[in-house]
XYZ file of C-alpha atoms in Angstrom:
392
model
C -20.068 5.693 -30.326
C -19.922 1.900 -30.117
C -23.084 0.267 -31.377
C -24.678 -2.248 -29.039
C -26.561 -5.230 -30.354
C -30.072 -5.623 -29.029
C -30.658 -7.816 -26.015
C -33.424 -10.347 -25.772
C -34.277 -14.003 -25.488
C -32.870 -16.320 -28.088
C -35.331 -17.308 -30.771
C -36.506 -20.884 -31.122
C -33.730 -23.154 -32.310
C -31.134 -20.426 -32.068
C -29.194 -21.929 -29.173
C -28.710 -25.286 -30.797
C -27.973 -23.830 -34.240
C -25.598 -21.149 -33.011
C -23.810 -23.081 -30.267
C -21.174 -24.594 -32.543
C -20.750 -21.383 -34.512
C -20.275 -19.428 -31.278
C -17.588 -21.814 -30.072
C -15.853 -21.738 -33.447
C -15.902 -17.938 -33.408
C -14.317 -17.986 -29.953
C -11.432 -20.294 -30.922
C -8.928 -17.491 -31.765
C -9.661 -15.784 -28.433
C -9.336 -19.056 -26.509
C -6.061 -19.886 -28.265
C -4.712 -16.431 -27.445
C -5.857 -16.806 -23.851
C -4.191 -20.222 -23.543
C -0.958 -18.902 -25.055
C -0.840 -16.049 -22.542
C -1.509 -18.371 -19.621
C 1.245 -20.736 -20.838
C 3.636 -17.785 -21.173
C 2.849 -16.616 -17.642
C 3.342 -20.104 -16.227
C 6.590 -20.616 -18.161
C 8.045 -17.372 -16.814
C 6.873 -18.272 -13.297
C 8.509 -21.703 -13.402
C 11.725 -20.261 -14.833
C 11.834 -17.481 -12.244
C 11.086 -19.919 -9.429
C 13.812 -22.280 -10.637
C 16.387 -19.483 -10.482
C 15.272 -18.477 -6.979
C 15.083 -22.037 -5.665
C 11.311 -22.016 -5.167
C 8.733 -24.617 -6.149
C 6.353 -22.937 -8.609
C 3.715 -25.637 -8.168
C 3.662 -24.961 -4.434
C 3.223 -21.255 -5.126
C 0.246 -22.039 -7.337
C -1.419 -24.770 -5.283
C -0.146 -24.961 -1.718
C 0.083 -21.440 -0.330
C -2.208 -18.767 1.042
C -5.922 -19.376 0.389
C -5.178 -22.596 -1.485
C -4.122 -24.207 1.787
C -7.341 -23.139 3.465
C -9.470 -24.715 0.765
C -7.603 -27.986 1.274
C -8.132 -27.674 5.025
C -11.878 -27.514 4.405
C -11.564 -30.908 2.697
C -9.217 -32.484 5.229
C -10.503 -30.998 8.481
C -14.090 -30.041 7.681
C -15.548 -26.682 8.569
C -14.645 -25.404 12.033
C -10.853 -25.668 11.677
C -9.107 -22.646 13.215
C -5.629 -21.248 13.648
C -4.566 -18.562 16.096
C -2.682 -15.666 14.540
C 0.334 -14.168 16.352
C -1.798 -11.163 17.353
C -4.400 -13.390 18.993
C -7.030 -13.416 16.239
C -8.723 -16.763 15.615
C -8.787 -17.550 11.895
C -11.534 -19.935 10.831
C -11.844 -21.812 7.550
C -15.542 -20.906 7.548
C -14.418 -17.674 5.866
C -14.012 -19.721 2.669
C -17.091 -20.610 0.640
C -17.597 -24.312 -0.116
C -18.008 -24.853 -3.871
C -14.304 -24.944 -4.766
C -13.333 -27.413 -1.999
C -16.359 -29.538 -2.889
C -15.178 -29.696 -6.494
C -11.576 -30.315 -5.424
C -12.748 -33.230 -3.307
C -14.813 -34.620 -6.191
C -12.019 -34.335 -8.753
C -9.542 -35.838 -6.301
C -11.889 -38.757 -5.651
C -12.263 -39.677 -9.333
C -8.634 -39.072 -10.304
C -5.219 -39.621 -8.780
C -4.796 -35.892 -8.178
C -4.303 -34.470 -4.706
C -6.874 -31.866 -3.645
C -4.317 -29.107 -4.265
C -3.563 -30.321 -7.788
C -7.278 -30.834 -8.376
C -7.642 -27.134 -7.590
C -5.154 -26.311 -10.356
C -7.088 -28.492 -12.796
C -10.389 -26.837 -11.863
C -8.915 -23.361 -12.306
C -7.458 -24.300 -15.697
C -10.810 -25.559 -16.980
C -12.822 -22.787 -15.330
C -10.552 -20.059 -16.705
C -11.199 -21.293 -20.246
C -14.950 -21.410 -19.570
C -14.715 -17.875 -18.175
C -12.746 -16.673 -21.198
C -15.323 -18.231 -23.525
C -18.078 -16.501 -21.582
C -16.332 -13.122 -21.739
C -15.937 -13.538 -25.491
C -19.571 -14.556 -25.938
C -20.943 -11.633 -23.922
C -18.677 -9.086 -25.603
C -19.256 -10.504 -29.096
C -23.007 -10.324 -28.584
C -22.730 -6.643 -27.657
C -19.914 -5.283 -29.794
C -18.753 -7.936 -32.255
C -16.080 -10.665 -32.432
C -13.061 -8.365 -32.637
C -13.998 -6.675 -29.365
C -14.714 -10.116 -27.914
C -11.208 -11.263 -28.835
C -9.534 -8.299 -27.163
C -11.761 -8.525 -24.079
C -10.462 -12.052 -23.496
C -6.867 -11.001 -24.137
C -7.151 -8.076 -21.736
C -8.576 -10.331 -19.040
C -5.631 -12.685 -19.566
C -2.995 -9.934 -19.300
C -4.187 -8.389 -16.058
C -1.078 -7.776 -13.920
C -2.330 -10.235 -11.299
C -3.805 -12.563 -13.920
C -1.569 -15.387 -12.679
C -4.270 -15.913 -10.026
C -6.422 -17.335 -12.837
C -4.011 -20.291 -12.894
C -3.838 -20.773 -9.118
C -5.898 -23.091 -6.929
C -7.991 -20.072 -6.008
C -11.690 -19.474 -6.584
C -11.422 -16.490 -8.969
C -11.539 -18.458 -12.224
C -14.400 -20.646 -11.022
C -16.335 -17.614 -9.836
C -15.892 -15.649 -13.083
C -16.905 -18.700 -15.139
C -20.171 -18.968 -13.207
C -20.763 -15.214 -13.064
C -20.210 -14.437 -16.741
C -22.476 -17.228 -17.949
C -25.172 -16.265 -15.451
C -24.984 -12.713 -16.791
C -25.064 -13.988 -20.354
C -28.216 -16.040 -19.738
C -29.886 -13.122 -17.963
C -29.127 -10.901 -20.964
C -30.843 -13.476 -23.182
C -33.830 -14.010 -20.900
C -33.002 -17.553 -19.744
C -33.829 -16.928 -16.099
C -33.530 -20.481 -14.797
C -29.984 -20.929 -16.065
C -29.096 -17.440 -14.873
C -30.537 -18.143 -11.428
C -28.862 -21.526 -10.981
C -25.453 -20.188 -12.002
C -25.903 -17.126 -9.781
C -26.623 -19.453 -6.871
C -23.489 -21.485 -7.623
C -21.461 -18.268 -7.866
C -22.831 -17.420 -4.424
C -21.467 -20.725 -3.128
C -18.041 -19.774 -4.476
C -17.391 -16.295 -3.094
C -19.377 -13.781 -1.003
C -19.305 -11.387 -3.955
C -21.627 -13.883 -5.609
C -24.399 -11.638 -4.326
C -23.302 -9.210 -7.064
C -24.455 -11.784 -9.622
C -27.806 -12.107 -7.878
C -28.232 -8.323 -7.868
C -27.409 -8.226 -11.583
C -29.911 -10.967 -12.475
C -32.628 -9.266 -10.450
C -31.878 -5.903 -12.077
C -32.030 -7.420 -15.571
C -35.373 -9.029 -14.759
C -36.822 -5.760 -13.453
C -35.726 -3.956 -16.613
C -37.350 -6.613 -18.801
C -40.574 -6.495 -16.790
C -40.649 -2.717 -17.130
C -39.814 -2.803 -20.842
C -42.509 -5.343 -21.668
C -45.254 -3.797 -19.572
C -46.067 -1.012 -22.095
C -48.446 0.491 -19.557
C -50.678 -2.583 -19.735
C -52.417 -3.593 -16.538
C -51.973 -7.045 -15.104
C -48.525 -7.823 -16.572
C -46.813 -10.422 -14.416
C -43.375 -12.073 -14.563
C -43.319 -15.552 -16.100
C -43.110 -18.497 -13.735
C -39.597 -19.453 -14.884
C -38.426 -15.897 -14.275
C -39.834 -15.889 -10.739
C -38.286 -19.290 -10.007
C -34.916 -18.231 -11.398
C -34.926 -15.050 -9.338
C -35.771 -17.025 -6.193
C -32.992 -19.544 -6.823
C -30.306 -16.909 -7.531
C -29.503 -15.860 -3.920
C -29.809 -19.308 -2.341
C -26.125 -20.199 -2.564
C -24.654 -17.170 -0.801
C -27.531 -16.626 1.608
C -27.714 -20.315 2.466
C -24.015 -20.544 3.333
C -24.044 -17.310 5.347
C -27.066 -18.539 7.328
C -25.369 -21.904 7.877
C -22.271 -20.190 9.294
C -24.555 -18.162 11.524
C -26.116 -21.393 12.760
C -22.685 -22.929 13.424
C -21.454 -19.871 15.312
C -24.684 -19.322 17.202
C -25.311 -15.788 15.952
C -27.034 -14.408 12.840
C -23.942 -12.298 12.184
C -21.586 -15.234 12.505
C -20.113 -14.930 9.013
C -19.326 -11.249 9.570
C -17.651 -12.162 12.863
C -15.560 -14.805 11.104
C -14.496 -12.279 8.463
C -13.719 -9.682 11.129
C -11.199 -12.068 12.679
C -9.501 -12.142 9.285
C -9.442 -8.337 9.289
C -12.095 -8.102 6.575
C -15.047 -5.763 6.710
C -16.864 -3.018 4.839
C -16.224 0.570 5.903
C -17.149 2.434 2.728
C -13.510 2.836 1.723
C -12.390 4.718 4.838
C -9.463 2.408 5.639
C -8.361 2.342 2.004
C -8.489 6.149 1.833
C -6.327 6.381 4.958
C -3.909 3.889 3.436
C -3.553 5.962 0.255
C -3.224 9.167 2.270
C -0.462 7.579 4.330
C 1.458 6.725 1.164
C 0.987 10.207 -0.290
C 2.219 11.875 2.895
C 5.188 9.567 3.355
C 8.280 8.396 1.495
C 6.122 6.173 -0.762
C 4.515 9.191 -2.456
C 4.890 7.783 -5.969
C 3.267 4.498 -4.950
C 0.379 6.403 -3.422
C 0.038 8.519 -6.535
C -0.010 5.417 -8.728
C -2.627 3.829 -6.495
C -4.772 6.950 -6.605
C -4.457 7.040 -10.391
C -5.575 3.424 -10.492
C -8.714 4.219 -8.504
C -9.556 7.098 -10.850
C -8.923 4.835 -13.858
C -11.412 2.314 -12.484
C -13.961 5.083 -12.051
C -13.339 6.308 -15.603
C -13.715 2.814 -17.025
C -16.939 2.255 -15.125
C -18.278 5.521 -16.514
C -17.367 4.262 -19.996
C -19.367 1.074 -19.407
C -22.426 3.280 -18.916
C -21.653 5.563 -21.868
C -21.236 2.536 -24.131
C -24.600 1.259 -22.918
C -23.613 -2.055 -21.465
C -26.682 -4.054 -20.361
C -27.938 -3.342 -16.863
C -26.863 -6.819 -15.737
C -23.227 -5.993 -16.500
C -23.265 -2.488 -15.020
C -24.943 -3.599 -11.787
C -22.669 -6.630 -11.417
C -19.526 -4.628 -12.141
C -20.564 -1.786 -9.844
C -21.154 -4.104 -6.892
C -17.860 -5.957 -7.462
C -15.904 -2.692 -7.638
C -17.581 -1.217 -4.558
C -16.992 -4.344 -2.494
C -13.347 -4.518 -3.601
C -12.438 -0.873 -3.053
C -14.565 -0.205 0.015
C -13.509 -3.311 1.941
C -11.247 -2.761 4.932
C -9.176 -5.910 4.519
C -5.648 -6.529 3.271
C -4.970 -3.817 0.704
C -2.691 -6.027 -1.359
C -5.736 -8.179 -2.187
C -7.634 -5.421 -3.978
C -6.191 -6.057 -7.463
C -7.121 -9.734 -7.087
C -10.618 -8.853 -5.890
C -11.095 -6.811 -9.072
C -10.375 -9.763 -11.384
C -14.115 -10.587 -11.627
C -14.891 -7.015 -12.798
C -14.393 -7.960 -16.458
C -16.979 -5.427 -17.786
C -14.394 -2.718 -17.013
C -12.257 -4.201 -19.790
C -14.885 -3.909 -22.499
C -14.304 -0.183 -23.234
C -10.576 -0.906 -23.635
C -11.377 -3.902 -25.829
C -13.494 -1.654 -28.053
C -10.601 0.793 -28.339
C -8.200 -1.980 -29.345
C -10.717 -3.373 -31.809
C -10.661 -0.031 -33.653
C -6.858 0.215 -33.644
C -4.663 -0.942 -36.503
C -3.866 -4.641 -36.373
C -0.132 -4.274 -35.748
C -0.667 -1.654 -33.069
C -3.289 -3.714 -31.242
C -1.138 -6.844 -31.363
C 1.875 -4.881 -30.141
C -0.040 -3.494 -27.169
C -1.469 -6.891 -26.288
C 1.910 -8.613 -26.655
C 3.662 -6.063 -24.464
C 0.948 -6.362 -21.825
C 1.314 -10.155 -21.895
C 5.058 -9.925 -21.265
C 4.535 -7.466 -18.422
C 1.878 -9.710 -16.882
C 4.148 -12.761 -17.140
C 7.108 -11.028 -15.491
C 5.006 -9.322 -12.841
C 3.140 -12.525 -12.002
C 6.414 -14.417 -11.481
C 7.860 -11.571 -9.406
C 4.655 -11.264 -7.375
C 4.260 -14.940 -6.490
C 7.957 -15.243 -5.625
C 7.633 -12.160 -3.441
C 4.688 -10.985 -1.365
C 2.095 -12.625 -3.604
C -1.544 -13.090 -2.596
C -3.688 -13.141 -0.458
């Protein structure tokens, strides 16, 4: 069984003393991550050149990327009517990424779309560093290295280099989780709030921070009467949900109904039905000519369940298990576009930690061979995907 390092607040002076050492320890993982991202982009640009497409447009000026730019150019309230009569509003898109795109564009010569690429590039490295730091704290540097590599070689990992919000969200989420694991509730709460301004699944970060706090309160009570949470903990827990809840309430105010954000999402075809629509979709594949595709999809769902079970067996901190569980449930049980589900699972990085532990115990050549093969597959698939159906 994998040994887990104890959780707890950092001791006095530890953060300053260990900060440089932690970054230095993460350098091999960050270099590997950068190399994989460069490989994926190189294959994408080569593939796009052969097919007569503009790879930069695929990364920065299509699908959701366009809607984030519309938030900047048109303000909230911009709508388009779909061919089937649905009214698509840009209020479906949370504001932190377009705010940052506007800021970066204002202080540089970059367009908002290219600013989005810059933000994703920086945020993806911050996210990779966070994944390494969390995994290294729990299982050691070798597992941390492979956790970062596995996150880089996800089949739809090319999204990490797009002007999408996934990289920004994971960067905020992983560091919020890291600070909650170490008992720094103010930092955890602020970052959770910012994650909530990035994507609706930011509420998963809030739930994780709250769960970690409850566990610490319970663990430190020792049956003593009158034990109360510290003021900084209470403040951090109050700040955590403000981003997501504040934006959802604002949309409700703009639309004139408390359920305004849900109505906006419904026009986009998004909702939560407990997985009923997804189950019907898989059943339709299994009963039709796409049987093998349905079987592969079903196997993928079972693999996710198996990996989540491993996160519990390997005793990941409650913050990670709660966060990962909420992300997975929201991704699988949503009724929206089924092609988006792999992308919606990108933030569920704790699922990769059991695989990272397995690779860390494998022989060096074998582990490198597996990682290298996965990187090549991710590069080819990412180029094929973006030049084909691609996101959303």
